[in-house]
Amino acid sequence: MRITGAVLERCGAPAPYAESRPVTVGPLELDPPGDGEVLVRIEAAGLCHSDLSVVDGNRARPVPMLLGHEAAGVVEATGPGARLAVWQRVVMTFLPRCGQCAQCATDGRLPCGVGSAANAAGTLVGGGRRLRRAVPAGSGEAQEVHHHLGVSAFASHAVVSETSVVPVDHDVPPDIAALLGCAVLTGGGAVVNAGRPAPGDRVAVVGLGGVGMAALLVAVALGHEVVGVDAVPAKLDLARELGATLAVGPQEAADQGLRAPVVIEAAGSARAFETAYAVTAPGGTTVTVGLPHPDARASISPLSLTAEARTVVGSYLGSAVPSRDIPRYVELWRAGRLPLERLVSDRITLDDLPAALDRLASGAALRQLVMF
């Protein structure tokens, strides 16, 4: 079928992206779903730092690639062996889980090995690609287009493996459902699955973008005192509105000697990691979910790990099992305890993506949603 999608043509283009235009929007051909796959009509898709990290070259991926990995939509067709029903609303997640490899047996602690390999190759988890350039009849063979993290949601439709989606009821609107696929799974999971604060523990969140603010919301929903740390004053104001008892800049955190037993780093920079570690109390846990450049290096005191019985935990996708965790967040949202709509800073179209990438890179945006 013919679809419209946003394709990354090259990694590492210079900002501003509204001028360098590394992403083009145009027609593509989408093959029907294969075994265990579904065709999803995209309703909403979030723009995340994981998209930006491919655009700016921090996380190099094969190109051309149809971007977008956090989304929600409705199943319109199913392939052989697929179990989902047509018209089912689904949350799309960026790490397929085969459920059979040794990594999948770690209850979310490690990312699925099969899914990770497919993501790196730009294929679906079952192998192969379902996307091609749309070309006029008789003009030659169409060029294959790579999938982004098994989803490629910056398009009117997507074919994905059933292992990349989680069904939700239709009372969960598309803009809320989309956020569950990355921001909430990653940020909330950093708290619930990796940090595991005890009742009454203070939780600090360093980096208040979409993922960090989701971590803050989940920690507040679970009854913890929460501290937000960010260099952008507007984000500190929003953190206070969303329930943070204290919201400060990194230097202010250092000057105050701020400490918490569980600290989430969600900025994806070496300096933010150092701040998060410095904020962690003796005996505490620093959880890092950000994705800095592979060459980035941070400096911490190894002695403090031993002398203060510290723990540092890396958490990919919030150490989540999406089929287990997404229903938990849905129930918190239904109960009015998780106001995820506050994470949405802008609603945009595919044509707005270059400018939206610039807003994201500047730190001015939380979650910008492409609405279809």
PDB file of C-alpha atoms in Angstrom, residues 170-275:
ATOM      1  CA  HIS A 170     -10.136   2.348  23.457  1.00  0.00           C
ATOM      2  CA  ASP A 171     -10.804   4.501  26.512  1.00  0.00           C
ATOM      3  CA  VAL A 172      -7.071   5.263  26.454  1.00  0.00           C
ATOM      4  CA  PRO A 173      -6.808   8.090  23.883  1.00  0.00           C
ATOM      5  CA  PRO A 174      -4.069   7.969  21.233  1.00  0.00           C
ATOM      6  CA  ASP A 175      -1.982  10.798  22.700  1.00  0.00           C
ATOM      7  CA  ILE A 176      -1.868   9.092  26.109  1.00  0.00           C
ATOM      8  CA  ALA A 177      -1.287   5.648  24.603  1.00  0.00           C
ATOM      9  CA  ALA A 178       1.647   6.895  22.510  1.00  0.00           C
ATOM     10  CA  LEU A 179       3.472   8.214  25.573  1.00  0.00           C
ATOM     11  CA  LEU A 180       3.258   4.807  27.227  1.00  0.00           C
ATOM     12  CA  GLY A 181       5.502   3.269  24.566  1.00  0.00           C
ATOM     13  CA  CYS A 182       8.735   5.057  25.469  1.00  0.00           C
ATOM     14  CA  ALA A 183       8.576   8.063  27.799  1.00  0.00           C
ATOM     15  CA  VAL A 184       6.559   6.315  30.496  1.00  0.00           C
ATOM     16  CA  LEU A 185       8.061   2.852  30.041  1.00  0.00           C
ATOM     17  CA  THR A 186      11.574   4.300  30.277  1.00  0.00           C
ATOM     18  CA  GLY A 187      11.086   6.986  32.918  1.00  0.00           C
ATOM     19  CA  GLY A 188       8.555   5.134  35.031  1.00  0.00           C
ATOM     20  CA  GLY A 189      10.484   1.901  34.736  1.00  0.00           C
ATOM     21  CA  ALA A 190      13.668   3.601  35.899  1.00  0.00           C
ATOM     22  CA  VAL A 191      11.833   4.298  39.151  1.00  0.00           C
ATOM     23  CA  VAL A 192       9.756   1.136  39.553  1.00  0.00           C
ATOM     24  CA  ASN A 193      11.967  -1.564  38.051  1.00  0.00           C
ATOM     25  CA  ALA A 194      15.519  -0.244  38.460  1.00  0.00           C
ATOM     26  CA  GLY A 195      15.519   2.265  41.339  1.00  0.00           C
ATOM     27  CA  ARG A 196      12.917   0.466  43.464  1.00  0.00           C
ATOM     28  CA  PRO A 197      12.608   3.149  46.152  1.00  0.00           C
ATOM     29  CA  ALA A 198      11.335   1.990  49.521  1.00  0.00           C
ATOM     30  CA  PRO A 199       8.188   3.586  50.937  1.00  0.00           C
ATOM     31  CA  GLY A 200       9.054   7.094  52.104  1.00  0.00           C
ATOM     32  CA  ASP A 201      12.257   7.303  50.049  1.00  0.00           C
ATOM     33  CA  ARG A 202      12.997  10.582  48.303  1.00  0.00           C
ATOM     34  CA  VAL A 203      13.480  10.267  44.541  1.00  0.00           C
ATOM     35  CA  ALA A 204      15.499  12.799  42.540  1.00  0.00           C
ATOM     36  CA  VAL A 205      15.263  13.112  38.762  1.00  0.00           C
ATOM     37  CA  VAL A 206      18.098  14.782  36.834  1.00  0.00           C
ATOM     38  CA  GLY A 207      17.008  15.884  33.370  1.00  0.00           C
ATOM     39  CA  LEU A 208      13.367  16.873  32.987  1.00  0.00           C
ATOM     40  CA  GLY A 209      12.647  16.109  29.365  1.00  0.00           C
ATOM     41  CA  GLY A 210       9.862  13.746  28.372  1.00  0.00           C
ATOM     42  CA  VAL A 211      11.451  10.693  29.996  1.00  0.00           C
ATOM     43  CA  GLY A 212      12.605  12.514  33.124  1.00  0.00           C
ATOM     44  CA  MET A 213       9.243  14.197  33.633  1.00  0.00           C
ATOM     45  CA  ALA A 214       7.531  10.826  33.193  1.00  0.00           C
ATOM     46  CA  ALA A 215       9.797   9.432  35.920  1.00  0.00           C
ATOM     47  CA  LEU A 216       8.796  12.345  38.139  1.00  0.00           C
ATOM     48  CA  LEU A 217       5.075  11.746  37.489  1.00  0.00           C
ATOM     49  CA  VAL A 218       5.323   8.034  38.283  1.00  0.00           C
ATOM     50  CA  ALA A 219       7.303   8.660  41.473  1.00  0.00           C
ATOM     51  CA  VAL A 220       4.733  11.240  42.608  1.00  0.00           C
ATOM     52  CA  ALA A 221       1.896   8.836  41.747  1.00  0.00           C
ATOM     53  CA  LEU A 222       3.507   6.220  43.985  1.00  0.00           C
ATOM     54  CA  GLY A 223       3.644   8.622  46.913  1.00  0.00           C
ATOM     55  CA  HIS A 224       7.328   9.560  46.982  1.00  0.00           C
ATOM     56  CA  GLU A 225       8.806  12.945  47.745  1.00  0.00           C
ATOM     57  CA  VAL A 226      10.337  13.986  44.430  1.00  0.00           C
ATOM     58  CA  VAL A 227      13.094  16.474  43.571  1.00  0.00           C
ATOM     59  CA  GLY A 228      13.615  17.675  39.996  1.00  0.00           C
ATOM     60  CA  VAL A 229      16.976  18.898  38.673  1.00  0.00           C
ATOM     61  CA  ASP A 230      17.312  20.681  35.325  1.00  0.00           C
ATOM     62  CA  ALA A 231      19.017  23.741  33.859  1.00  0.00           C
ATOM     63  CA  VAL A 232      15.843  25.040  32.151  1.00  0.00           C
ATOM     64  CA  PRO A 233      13.757  27.245  34.487  1.00  0.00           C
ATOM     65  CA  ALA A 234      10.468  26.519  32.684  1.00  0.00           C
ATOM     66  CA  LYS A 235      10.941  22.802  33.290  1.00  0.00           C
ATOM     67  CA  LEU A 236      11.574  23.426  36.973  1.00  0.00           C
ATOM     68  CA  ASP A 237       8.321  25.397  37.148  1.00  0.00           C
ATOM     69  CA  LEU A 238       6.419  22.536  35.515  1.00  0.00           C
ATOM     70  CA  ALA A 239       8.055  19.996  37.839  1.00  0.00           C
ATOM     71  CA  ARG A 240       6.707  21.937  40.813  1.00  0.00           C
ATOM     72  CA  GLU A 241       3.246  22.033  39.238  1.00  0.00           C
ATOM     73  CA  LEU A 242       3.374  18.258  38.762  1.00  0.00           C
ATOM     74  CA  GLY A 243       4.165  17.547  42.404  1.00  0.00           C
ATOM     75  CA  ALA A 244       7.908  17.988  42.922  1.00  0.00           C
ATOM     76  CA  THR A 245       8.578  19.231  46.449  1.00  0.00           C
ATOM     77  CA  LEU A 246      11.779  20.864  45.230  1.00  0.00           C
ATOM     78  CA  ALA A 247      13.028  21.779  41.742  1.00  0.00           C
ATOM     79  CA  VAL A 248      16.503  23.261  41.295  1.00  0.00           C
ATOM     80  CA  GLY A 249      19.322  23.716  38.807  1.00  0.00           C
ATOM     81  CA  PRO A 250      22.436  21.503  38.889  1.00  0.00           C
ATOM     82  CA  GLN A 251      24.605  24.131  40.589  1.00  0.00           C
ATOM     83  CA  GLU A 252      21.922  24.845  43.167  1.00  0.00           C
ATOM     84  CA  ALA A 253      21.658  21.119  43.886  1.00  0.00           C
ATOM     85  CA  ALA A 254      25.410  21.034  44.519  1.00  0.00           C
ATOM     86  CA  ASP A 255      25.387  24.184  46.649  1.00  0.00           C
ATOM     87  CA  GLN A 256      22.570  22.804  48.809  1.00  0.00           C
ATOM     88  CA  GLY A 257      24.239  19.424  49.231  1.00  0.00           C
ATOM     89  CA  LEU A 258      21.058  17.819  47.893  1.00  0.00           C
ATOM     90  CA  ARG A 259      20.883  14.033  48.426  1.00  0.00           C
ATOM     91  CA  ALA A 260      18.359  11.290  47.674  1.00  0.00           C
ATOM     92  CA  PRO A 261      18.503   7.492  48.071  1.00  0.00           C
ATOM     93  CA  VAL A 262      17.248   6.950  44.507  1.00  0.00           C
ATOM     94  CA  VAL A 263      18.342   9.238  41.655  1.00  0.00           C
ATOM     95  CA  ILE A 264      17.274   8.910  38.010  1.00  0.00           C
ATOM     96  CA  GLU A 265      19.519  10.395  35.293  1.00  0.00           C
ATOM     97  CA  ALA A 266      17.422  11.024  32.174  1.00  0.00           C
ATOM     98  CA  ALA A 267      19.360  13.703  30.284  1.00  0.00           C
ATOM     99  CA  GLY A 268      21.749  11.533  28.301  1.00  0.00           C
ATOM    100  CA  SER A 269      24.917  13.517  29.002  1.00  0.00           C
ATOM    101  CA  ALA A 270      28.078  12.794  30.957  1.00  0.00           C
ATOM    102  CA  ARG A 271      27.657  15.968  33.033  1.00  0.00           C
ATOM    103  CA  ALA A 272      24.123  14.988  33.983  1.00  0.00           C
ATOM    104  CA  PHE A 273      25.364  11.566  35.049  1.00  0.00           C
ATOM    105  CA  GLU A 274      27.986  13.200  37.270  1.00  0.00           C
ATOM    106  CA  THR A 275      25.301  15.425  38.787  1.00  0.00           C
TER     107      THR A 275
END
